[in-house]
PDB file of C-alpha atoms in Angstrom:
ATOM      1  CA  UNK A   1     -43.031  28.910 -16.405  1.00 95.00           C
ATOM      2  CA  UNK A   2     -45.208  25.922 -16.675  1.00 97.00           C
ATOM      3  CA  UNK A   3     -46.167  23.074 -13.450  1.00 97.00           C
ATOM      4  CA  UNK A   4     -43.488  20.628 -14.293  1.00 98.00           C
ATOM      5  CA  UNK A   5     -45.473  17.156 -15.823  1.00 97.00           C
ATOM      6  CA  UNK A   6     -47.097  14.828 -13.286  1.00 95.00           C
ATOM      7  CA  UNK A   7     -47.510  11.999 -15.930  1.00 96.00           C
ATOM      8  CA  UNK A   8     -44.945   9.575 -15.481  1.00 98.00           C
ATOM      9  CA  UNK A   9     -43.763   6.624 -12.596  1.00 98.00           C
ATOM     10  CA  UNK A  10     -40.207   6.657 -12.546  1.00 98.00           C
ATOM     11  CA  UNK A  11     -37.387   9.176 -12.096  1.00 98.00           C
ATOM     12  CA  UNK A  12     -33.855   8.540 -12.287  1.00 98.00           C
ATOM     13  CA  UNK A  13     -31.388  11.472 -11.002  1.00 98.00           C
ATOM     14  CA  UNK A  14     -28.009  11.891 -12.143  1.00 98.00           C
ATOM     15  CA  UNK A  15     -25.663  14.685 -10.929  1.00 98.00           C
ATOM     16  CA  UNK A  16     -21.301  14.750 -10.435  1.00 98.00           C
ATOM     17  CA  UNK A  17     -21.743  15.420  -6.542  1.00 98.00           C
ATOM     18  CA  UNK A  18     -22.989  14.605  -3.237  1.00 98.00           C
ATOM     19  CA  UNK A  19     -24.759  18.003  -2.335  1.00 96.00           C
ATOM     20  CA  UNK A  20     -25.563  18.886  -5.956  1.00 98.00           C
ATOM     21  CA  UNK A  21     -29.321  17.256  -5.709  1.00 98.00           C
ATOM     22  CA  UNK A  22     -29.861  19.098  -2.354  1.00 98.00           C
ATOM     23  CA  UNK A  23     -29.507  22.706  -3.257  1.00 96.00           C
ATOM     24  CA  UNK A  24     -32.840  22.943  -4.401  1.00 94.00           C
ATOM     25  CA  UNK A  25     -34.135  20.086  -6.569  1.00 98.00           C
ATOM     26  CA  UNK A  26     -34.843  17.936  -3.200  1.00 98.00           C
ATOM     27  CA  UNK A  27     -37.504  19.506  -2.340  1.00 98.00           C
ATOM     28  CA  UNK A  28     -39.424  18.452  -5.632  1.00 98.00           C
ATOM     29  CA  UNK A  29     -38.134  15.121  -5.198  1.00 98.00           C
ATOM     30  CA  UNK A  30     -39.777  14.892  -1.715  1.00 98.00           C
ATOM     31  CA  UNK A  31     -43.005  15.699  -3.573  1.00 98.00           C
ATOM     32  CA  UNK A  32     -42.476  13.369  -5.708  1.00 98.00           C
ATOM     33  CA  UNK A  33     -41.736  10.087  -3.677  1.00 98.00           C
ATOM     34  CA  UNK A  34     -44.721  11.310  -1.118  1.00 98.00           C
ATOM     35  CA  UNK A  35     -47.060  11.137  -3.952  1.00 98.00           C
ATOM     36  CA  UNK A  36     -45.805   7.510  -4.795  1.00 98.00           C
ATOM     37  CA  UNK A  37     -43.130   8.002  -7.836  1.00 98.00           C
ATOM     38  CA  UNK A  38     -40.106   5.922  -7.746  1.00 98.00           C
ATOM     39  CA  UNK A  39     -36.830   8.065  -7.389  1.00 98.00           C
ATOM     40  CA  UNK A  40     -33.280   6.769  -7.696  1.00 98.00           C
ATOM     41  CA  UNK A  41     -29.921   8.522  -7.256  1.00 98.00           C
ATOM     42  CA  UNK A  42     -26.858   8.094  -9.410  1.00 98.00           C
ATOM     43  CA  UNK A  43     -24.008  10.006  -8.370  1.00 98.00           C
ATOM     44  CA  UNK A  44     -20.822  10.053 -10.689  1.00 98.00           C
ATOM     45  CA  UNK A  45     -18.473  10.977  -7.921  1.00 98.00           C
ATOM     46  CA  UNK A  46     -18.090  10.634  -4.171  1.00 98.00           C
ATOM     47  CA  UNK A  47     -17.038  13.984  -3.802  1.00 97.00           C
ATOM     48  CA  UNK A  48     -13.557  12.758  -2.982  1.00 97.00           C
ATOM     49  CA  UNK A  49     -12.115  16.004  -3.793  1.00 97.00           C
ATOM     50  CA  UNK A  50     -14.910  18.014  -2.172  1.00 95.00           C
ATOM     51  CA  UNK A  51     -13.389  18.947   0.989  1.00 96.00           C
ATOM     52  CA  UNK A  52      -9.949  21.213   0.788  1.00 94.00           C
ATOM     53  CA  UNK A  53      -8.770  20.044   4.235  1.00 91.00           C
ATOM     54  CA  UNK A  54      -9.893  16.287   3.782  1.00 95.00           C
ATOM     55  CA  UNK A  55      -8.044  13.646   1.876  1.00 97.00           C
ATOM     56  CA  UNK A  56     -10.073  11.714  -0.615  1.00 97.00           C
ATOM     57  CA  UNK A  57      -9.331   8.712   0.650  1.00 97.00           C
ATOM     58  CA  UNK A  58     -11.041   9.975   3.841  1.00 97.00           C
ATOM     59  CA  UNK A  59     -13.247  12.266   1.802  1.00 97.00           C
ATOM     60  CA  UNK A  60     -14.906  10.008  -0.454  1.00 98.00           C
ATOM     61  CA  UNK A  61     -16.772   7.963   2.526  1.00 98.00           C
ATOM     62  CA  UNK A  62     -17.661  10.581   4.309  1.00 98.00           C
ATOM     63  CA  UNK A  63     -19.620  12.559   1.352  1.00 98.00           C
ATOM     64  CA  UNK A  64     -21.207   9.112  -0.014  1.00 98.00           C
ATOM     65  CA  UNK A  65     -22.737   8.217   3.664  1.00 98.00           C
ATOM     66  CA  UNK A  66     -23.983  12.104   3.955  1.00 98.00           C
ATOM     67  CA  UNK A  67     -26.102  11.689   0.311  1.00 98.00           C
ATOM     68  CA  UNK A  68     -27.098   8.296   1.199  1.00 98.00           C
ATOM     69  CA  UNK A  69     -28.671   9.413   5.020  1.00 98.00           C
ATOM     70  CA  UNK A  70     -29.997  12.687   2.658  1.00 98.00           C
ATOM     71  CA  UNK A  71     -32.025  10.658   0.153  1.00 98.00           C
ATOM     72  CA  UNK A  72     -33.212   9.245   3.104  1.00 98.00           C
ATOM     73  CA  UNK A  73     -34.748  12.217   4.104  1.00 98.00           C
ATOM     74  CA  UNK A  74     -36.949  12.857   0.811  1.00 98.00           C
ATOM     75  CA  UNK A  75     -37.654   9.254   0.426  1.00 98.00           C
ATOM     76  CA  UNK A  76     -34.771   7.665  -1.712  1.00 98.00           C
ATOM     77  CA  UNK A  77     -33.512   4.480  -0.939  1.00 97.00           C
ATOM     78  CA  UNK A  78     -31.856   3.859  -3.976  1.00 98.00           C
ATOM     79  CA  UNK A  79     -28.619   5.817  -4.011  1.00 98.00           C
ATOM     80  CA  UNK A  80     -25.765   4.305  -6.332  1.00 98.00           C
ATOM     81  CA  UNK A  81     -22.062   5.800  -7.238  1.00 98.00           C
ATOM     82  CA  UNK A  82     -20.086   5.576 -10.347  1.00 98.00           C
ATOM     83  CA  UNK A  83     -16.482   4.662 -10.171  1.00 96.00           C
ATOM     84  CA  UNK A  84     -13.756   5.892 -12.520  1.00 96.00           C
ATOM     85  CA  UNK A  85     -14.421   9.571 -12.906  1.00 98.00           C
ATOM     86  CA  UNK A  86     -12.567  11.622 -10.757  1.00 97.00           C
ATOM     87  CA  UNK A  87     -13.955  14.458  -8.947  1.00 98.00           C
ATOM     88  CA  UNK A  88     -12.818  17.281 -10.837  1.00 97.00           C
ATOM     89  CA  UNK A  89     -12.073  15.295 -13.500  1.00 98.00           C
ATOM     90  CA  UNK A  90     -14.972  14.438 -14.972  1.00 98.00           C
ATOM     91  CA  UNK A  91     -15.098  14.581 -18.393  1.00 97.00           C
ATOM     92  CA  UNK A  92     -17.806  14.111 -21.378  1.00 96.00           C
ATOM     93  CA  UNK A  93     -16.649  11.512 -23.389  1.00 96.00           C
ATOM     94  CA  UNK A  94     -17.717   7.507 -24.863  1.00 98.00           C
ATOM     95  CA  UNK A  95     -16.426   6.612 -20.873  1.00 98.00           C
ATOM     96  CA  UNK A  96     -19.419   8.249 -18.954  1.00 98.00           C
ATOM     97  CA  UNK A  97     -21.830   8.125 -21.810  1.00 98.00           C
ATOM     98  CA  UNK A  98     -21.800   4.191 -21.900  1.00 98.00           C
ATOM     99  CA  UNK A  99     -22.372   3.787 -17.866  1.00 98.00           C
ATOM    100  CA  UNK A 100     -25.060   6.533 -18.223  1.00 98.00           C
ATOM    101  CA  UNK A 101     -26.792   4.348 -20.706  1.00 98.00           C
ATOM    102  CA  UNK A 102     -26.089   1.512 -18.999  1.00 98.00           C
ATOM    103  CA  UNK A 103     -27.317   3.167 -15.836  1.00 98.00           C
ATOM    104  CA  UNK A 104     -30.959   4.069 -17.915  1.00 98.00           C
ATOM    105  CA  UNK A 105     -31.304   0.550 -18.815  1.00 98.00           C
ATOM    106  CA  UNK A 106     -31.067  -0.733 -15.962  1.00 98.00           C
ATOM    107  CA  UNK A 107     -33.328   1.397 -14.102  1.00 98.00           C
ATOM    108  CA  UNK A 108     -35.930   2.228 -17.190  1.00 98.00           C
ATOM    109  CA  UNK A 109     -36.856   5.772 -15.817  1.00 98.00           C
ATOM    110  CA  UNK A 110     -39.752   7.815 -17.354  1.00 98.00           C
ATOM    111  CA  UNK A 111     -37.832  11.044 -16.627  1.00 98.00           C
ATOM    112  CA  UNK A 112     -34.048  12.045 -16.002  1.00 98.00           C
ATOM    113  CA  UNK A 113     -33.006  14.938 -13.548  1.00 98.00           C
ATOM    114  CA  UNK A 114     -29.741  16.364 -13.082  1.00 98.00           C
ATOM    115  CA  UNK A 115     -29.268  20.235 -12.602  1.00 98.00           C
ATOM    116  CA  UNK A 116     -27.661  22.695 -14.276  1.00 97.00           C
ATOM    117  CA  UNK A 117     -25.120  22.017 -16.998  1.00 97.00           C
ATOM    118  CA  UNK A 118     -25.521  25.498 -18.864  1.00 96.00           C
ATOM    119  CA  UNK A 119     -21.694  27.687 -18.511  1.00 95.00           C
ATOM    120  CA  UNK A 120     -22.741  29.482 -15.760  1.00 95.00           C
ATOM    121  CA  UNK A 121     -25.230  30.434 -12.726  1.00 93.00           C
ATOM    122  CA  UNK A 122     -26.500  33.468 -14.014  1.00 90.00           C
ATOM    123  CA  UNK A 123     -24.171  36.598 -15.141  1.00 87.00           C
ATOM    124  CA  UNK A 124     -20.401  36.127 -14.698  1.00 89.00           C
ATOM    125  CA  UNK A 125     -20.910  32.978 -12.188  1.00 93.00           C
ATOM    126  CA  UNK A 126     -19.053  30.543 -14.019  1.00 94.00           C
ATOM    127  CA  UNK A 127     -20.744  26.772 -13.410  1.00 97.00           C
ATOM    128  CA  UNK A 128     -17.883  23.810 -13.014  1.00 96.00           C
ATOM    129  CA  UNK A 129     -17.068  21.665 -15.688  1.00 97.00           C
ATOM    130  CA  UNK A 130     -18.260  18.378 -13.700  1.00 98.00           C
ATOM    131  CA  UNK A 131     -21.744  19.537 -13.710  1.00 98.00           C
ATOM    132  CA  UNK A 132     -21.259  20.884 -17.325  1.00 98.00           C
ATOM    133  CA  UNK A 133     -20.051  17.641 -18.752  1.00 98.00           C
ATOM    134  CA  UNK A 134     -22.189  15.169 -16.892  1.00 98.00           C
ATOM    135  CA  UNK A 135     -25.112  17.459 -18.194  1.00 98.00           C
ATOM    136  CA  UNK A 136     -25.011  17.082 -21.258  1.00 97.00           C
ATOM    137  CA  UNK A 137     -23.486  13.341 -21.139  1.00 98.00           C
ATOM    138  CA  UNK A 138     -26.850  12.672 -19.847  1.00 98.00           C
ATOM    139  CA  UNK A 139     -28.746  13.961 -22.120  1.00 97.00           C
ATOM    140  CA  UNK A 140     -27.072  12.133 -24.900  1.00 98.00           C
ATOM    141  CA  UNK A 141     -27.355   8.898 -23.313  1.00 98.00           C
ATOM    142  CA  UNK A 142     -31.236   9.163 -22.549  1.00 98.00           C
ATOM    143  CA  UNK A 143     -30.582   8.795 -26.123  1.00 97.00           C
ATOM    144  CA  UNK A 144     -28.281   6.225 -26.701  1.00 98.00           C
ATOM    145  CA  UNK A 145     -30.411   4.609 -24.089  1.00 98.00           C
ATOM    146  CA  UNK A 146     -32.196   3.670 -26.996  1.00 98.00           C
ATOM    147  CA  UNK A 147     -30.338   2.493 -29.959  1.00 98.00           C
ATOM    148  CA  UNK A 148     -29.381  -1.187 -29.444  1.00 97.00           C
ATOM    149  CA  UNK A 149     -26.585  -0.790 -31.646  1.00 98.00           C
ATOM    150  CA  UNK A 150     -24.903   1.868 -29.182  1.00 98.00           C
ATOM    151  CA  UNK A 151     -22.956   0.416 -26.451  1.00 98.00           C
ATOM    152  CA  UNK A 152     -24.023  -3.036 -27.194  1.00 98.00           C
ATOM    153  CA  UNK A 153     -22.723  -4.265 -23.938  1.00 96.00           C
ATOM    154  CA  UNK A 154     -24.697  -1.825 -21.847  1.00 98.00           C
ATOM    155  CA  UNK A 155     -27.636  -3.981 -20.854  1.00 98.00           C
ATOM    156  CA  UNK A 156     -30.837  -4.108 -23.364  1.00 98.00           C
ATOM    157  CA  UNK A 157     -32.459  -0.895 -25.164  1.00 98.00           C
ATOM    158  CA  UNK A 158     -34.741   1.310 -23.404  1.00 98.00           C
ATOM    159  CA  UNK A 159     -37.053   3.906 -25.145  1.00 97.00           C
ATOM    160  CA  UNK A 160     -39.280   5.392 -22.352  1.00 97.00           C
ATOM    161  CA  UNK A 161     -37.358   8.262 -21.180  1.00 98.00           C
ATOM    162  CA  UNK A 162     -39.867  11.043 -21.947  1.00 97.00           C
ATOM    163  CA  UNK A 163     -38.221  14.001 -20.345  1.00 98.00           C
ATOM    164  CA  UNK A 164     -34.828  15.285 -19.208  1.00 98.00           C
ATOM    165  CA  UNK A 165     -35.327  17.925 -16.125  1.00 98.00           C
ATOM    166  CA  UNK A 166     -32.231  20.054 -15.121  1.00 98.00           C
ATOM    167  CA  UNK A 167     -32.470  22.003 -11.664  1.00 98.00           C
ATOM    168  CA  UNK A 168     -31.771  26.029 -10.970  1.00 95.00           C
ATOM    169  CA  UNK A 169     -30.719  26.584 -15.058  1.00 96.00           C
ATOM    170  CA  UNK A 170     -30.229  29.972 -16.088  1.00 95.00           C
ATOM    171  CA  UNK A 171     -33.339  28.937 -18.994  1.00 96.00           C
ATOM    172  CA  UNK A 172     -35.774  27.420 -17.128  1.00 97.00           C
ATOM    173  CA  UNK A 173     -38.984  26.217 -18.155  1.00 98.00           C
ATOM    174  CA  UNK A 174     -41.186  24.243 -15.687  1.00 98.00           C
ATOM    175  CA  UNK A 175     -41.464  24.677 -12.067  1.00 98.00           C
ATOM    176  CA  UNK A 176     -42.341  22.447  -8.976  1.00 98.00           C
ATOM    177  CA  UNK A 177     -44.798  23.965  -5.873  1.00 98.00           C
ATOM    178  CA  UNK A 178     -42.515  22.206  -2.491  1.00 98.00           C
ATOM    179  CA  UNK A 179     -44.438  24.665  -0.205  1.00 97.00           C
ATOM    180  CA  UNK A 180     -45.519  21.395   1.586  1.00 97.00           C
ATOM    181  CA  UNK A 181     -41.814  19.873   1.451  1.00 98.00           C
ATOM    182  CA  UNK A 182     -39.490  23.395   2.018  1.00 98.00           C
ATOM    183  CA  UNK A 183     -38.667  21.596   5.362  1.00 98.00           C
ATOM    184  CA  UNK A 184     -37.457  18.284   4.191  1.00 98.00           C
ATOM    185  CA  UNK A 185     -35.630  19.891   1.225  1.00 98.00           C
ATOM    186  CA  UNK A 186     -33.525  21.758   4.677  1.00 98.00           C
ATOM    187  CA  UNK A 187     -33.131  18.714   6.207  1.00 98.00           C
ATOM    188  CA  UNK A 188     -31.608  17.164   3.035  1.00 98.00           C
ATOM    189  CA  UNK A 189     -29.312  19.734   2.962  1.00 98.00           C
ATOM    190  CA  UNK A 190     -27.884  19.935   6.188  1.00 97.00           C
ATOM    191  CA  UNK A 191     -27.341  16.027   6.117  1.00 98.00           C
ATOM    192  CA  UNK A 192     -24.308  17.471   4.536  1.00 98.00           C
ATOM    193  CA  UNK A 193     -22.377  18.680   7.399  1.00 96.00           C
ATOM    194  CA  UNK A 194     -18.970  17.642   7.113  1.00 96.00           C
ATOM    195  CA  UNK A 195     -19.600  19.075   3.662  1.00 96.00           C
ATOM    196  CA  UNK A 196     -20.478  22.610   4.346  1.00 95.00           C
ATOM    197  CA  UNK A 197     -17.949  22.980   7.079  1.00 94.00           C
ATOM    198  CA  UNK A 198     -15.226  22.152   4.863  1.00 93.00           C
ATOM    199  CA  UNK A 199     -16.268  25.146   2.917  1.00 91.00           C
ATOM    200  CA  UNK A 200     -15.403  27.312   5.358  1.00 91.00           C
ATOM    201  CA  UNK A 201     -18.318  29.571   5.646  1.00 91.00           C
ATOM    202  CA  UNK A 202     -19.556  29.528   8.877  1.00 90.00           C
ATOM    203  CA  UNK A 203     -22.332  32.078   8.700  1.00 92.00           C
ATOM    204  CA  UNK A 204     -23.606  29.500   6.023  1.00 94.00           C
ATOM    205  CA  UNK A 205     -27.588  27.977   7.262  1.00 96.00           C
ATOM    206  CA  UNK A 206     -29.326  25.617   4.741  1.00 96.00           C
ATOM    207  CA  UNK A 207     -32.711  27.375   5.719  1.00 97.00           C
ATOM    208  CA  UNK A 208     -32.726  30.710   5.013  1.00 97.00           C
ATOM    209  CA  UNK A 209     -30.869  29.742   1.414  1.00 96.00           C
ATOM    210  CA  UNK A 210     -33.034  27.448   0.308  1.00 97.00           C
ATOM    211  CA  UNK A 211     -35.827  29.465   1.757  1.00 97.00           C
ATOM    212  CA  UNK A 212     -35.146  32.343   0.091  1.00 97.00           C
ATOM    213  CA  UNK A 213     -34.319  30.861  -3.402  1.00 96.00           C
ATOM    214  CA  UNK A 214     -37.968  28.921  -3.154  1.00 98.00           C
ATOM    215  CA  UNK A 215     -39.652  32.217  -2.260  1.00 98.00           C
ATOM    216  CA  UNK A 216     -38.260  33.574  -5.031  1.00 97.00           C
ATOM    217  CA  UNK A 217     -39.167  31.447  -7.556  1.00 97.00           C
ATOM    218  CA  UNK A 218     -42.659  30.381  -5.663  1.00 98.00           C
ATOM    219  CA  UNK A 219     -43.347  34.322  -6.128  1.00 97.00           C
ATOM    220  CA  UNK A 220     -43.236  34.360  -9.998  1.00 96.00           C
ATOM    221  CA  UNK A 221     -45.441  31.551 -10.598  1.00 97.00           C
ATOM    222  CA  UNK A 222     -48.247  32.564  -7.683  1.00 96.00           C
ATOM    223  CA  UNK A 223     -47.341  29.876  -4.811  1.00 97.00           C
ATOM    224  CA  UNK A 224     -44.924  30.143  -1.677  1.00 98.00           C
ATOM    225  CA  UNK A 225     -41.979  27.900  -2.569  1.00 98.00           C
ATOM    226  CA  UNK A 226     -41.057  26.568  -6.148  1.00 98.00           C
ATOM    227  CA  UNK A 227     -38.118  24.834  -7.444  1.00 98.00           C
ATOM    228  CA  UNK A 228     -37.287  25.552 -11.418  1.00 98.00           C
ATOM    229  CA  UNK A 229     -36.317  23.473 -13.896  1.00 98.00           C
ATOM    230  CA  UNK A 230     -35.131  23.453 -17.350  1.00 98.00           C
ATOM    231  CA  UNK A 231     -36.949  21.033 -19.195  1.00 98.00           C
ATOM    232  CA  UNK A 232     -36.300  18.857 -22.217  1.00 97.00           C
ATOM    233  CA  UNK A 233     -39.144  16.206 -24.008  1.00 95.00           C
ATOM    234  CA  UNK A 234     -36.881  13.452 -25.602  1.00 93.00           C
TER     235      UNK A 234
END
């Protein structure tokens, strides 16, 4: 793998979930806002349907005030949500392509991150369609982003988005060193409480998993923590 490019000002992240960005890709993020780059969050969901004991009514609130007080902890302040896609229900149509575009014109990023929109984790891990679909919606609208004659009513064309990034892909390209942010990509995660005990698993600790996955990756590119990416140049 390759250090992931350093060359740009403004990032705008895009993922389904609450959670999704902090299973890894914080970390980088943290690197990125401490050295001065401009970071915002767009989540498509609230993760209404993220918690089996929790009705989404209920649900939806809690998850969007647990990203928003995790963003915090890598530096984001700009954390907005989508409305009418369903968690679960996402799907990749004209709908969420046009407020993706919308979203890039508004904020004019250099670089779009999401994570992993490939069909699975690795093996026979199967990846869900939410981050499948918003995946690949976002990489047509860094596109569309473009062309004033697509979604005319989406705010004015914007050209500059350089790269598209996508966190822990099974064909990853480009990596990040966080060994001087491991502990604030932690921290991120376990702003997610009400999250991670609604999974159930309580032997579940944010530290030694994201540890572990960092040391892994840190070892095959020759530093002690590292967060992988798949990379795109648009």
């Amino acid at each position: 793998m390759e250090r992931f490019p350093e060359d740009w000002s403004r990032a705008l992240c895009v993922v389904a979930h609450p959670d999704d960005i902090e299973y890894g890709m914080a970390g980088a993020i943290a690197k990125w806002t401490a050295a001065g780059k401009q970071v915002s969050y767009l989540l498509v969901t609230r993760g209404e349907a993220g918690i089996d004991g929790l009705d989404p009514a209920e649900c939806g609130p809690v998850r969007e005030a647990e990203e928003r007080a995790s963003a915090r902890v890598v530096g984001v302040e700009s954390v907005e949500f989508l409305d009418g896609h369903p968690d679960g229900m996402i799907e990749h149509g004209l709908p969420l392509r046009r407020d993706l575009t919308a979203a890039i014109r508004a904020h004019r990023p250099d670089v779009v991150l999401s994570i992993n929109f490939r069909e699975s984790w690795g093996g026979r891990s199967l990846n869900m369609a939410d981050h499948r679909n918003v995946g690949w919606a976002l990489l047509d609208a860094a596109r569309d982003a473009g062309n004033r004659w697509v979604f005319t009513d989406a705010g004015e064309p914007w050209s500059g988005v350089k790269l598209a990034a996508f966190a822990n892909s099974t064909a990853n390209t480009h990596y990040v060193d966080i060994g001087e942010h491991i502990e604030q990509s932690i921290a991120s995660l376990r702003e997610h409480a009400a999250y991670i005990e609604g999974l159930g698993d309580a032997a579940f600790d944010a530290d030694p998993f994201l540890r572990g996955t960092a040391r892994t990756i840190g070892e095959s590119v020759a530093c002690e923590y590292a967060v992988a990416f798949e990379l795109f140049e648009l």
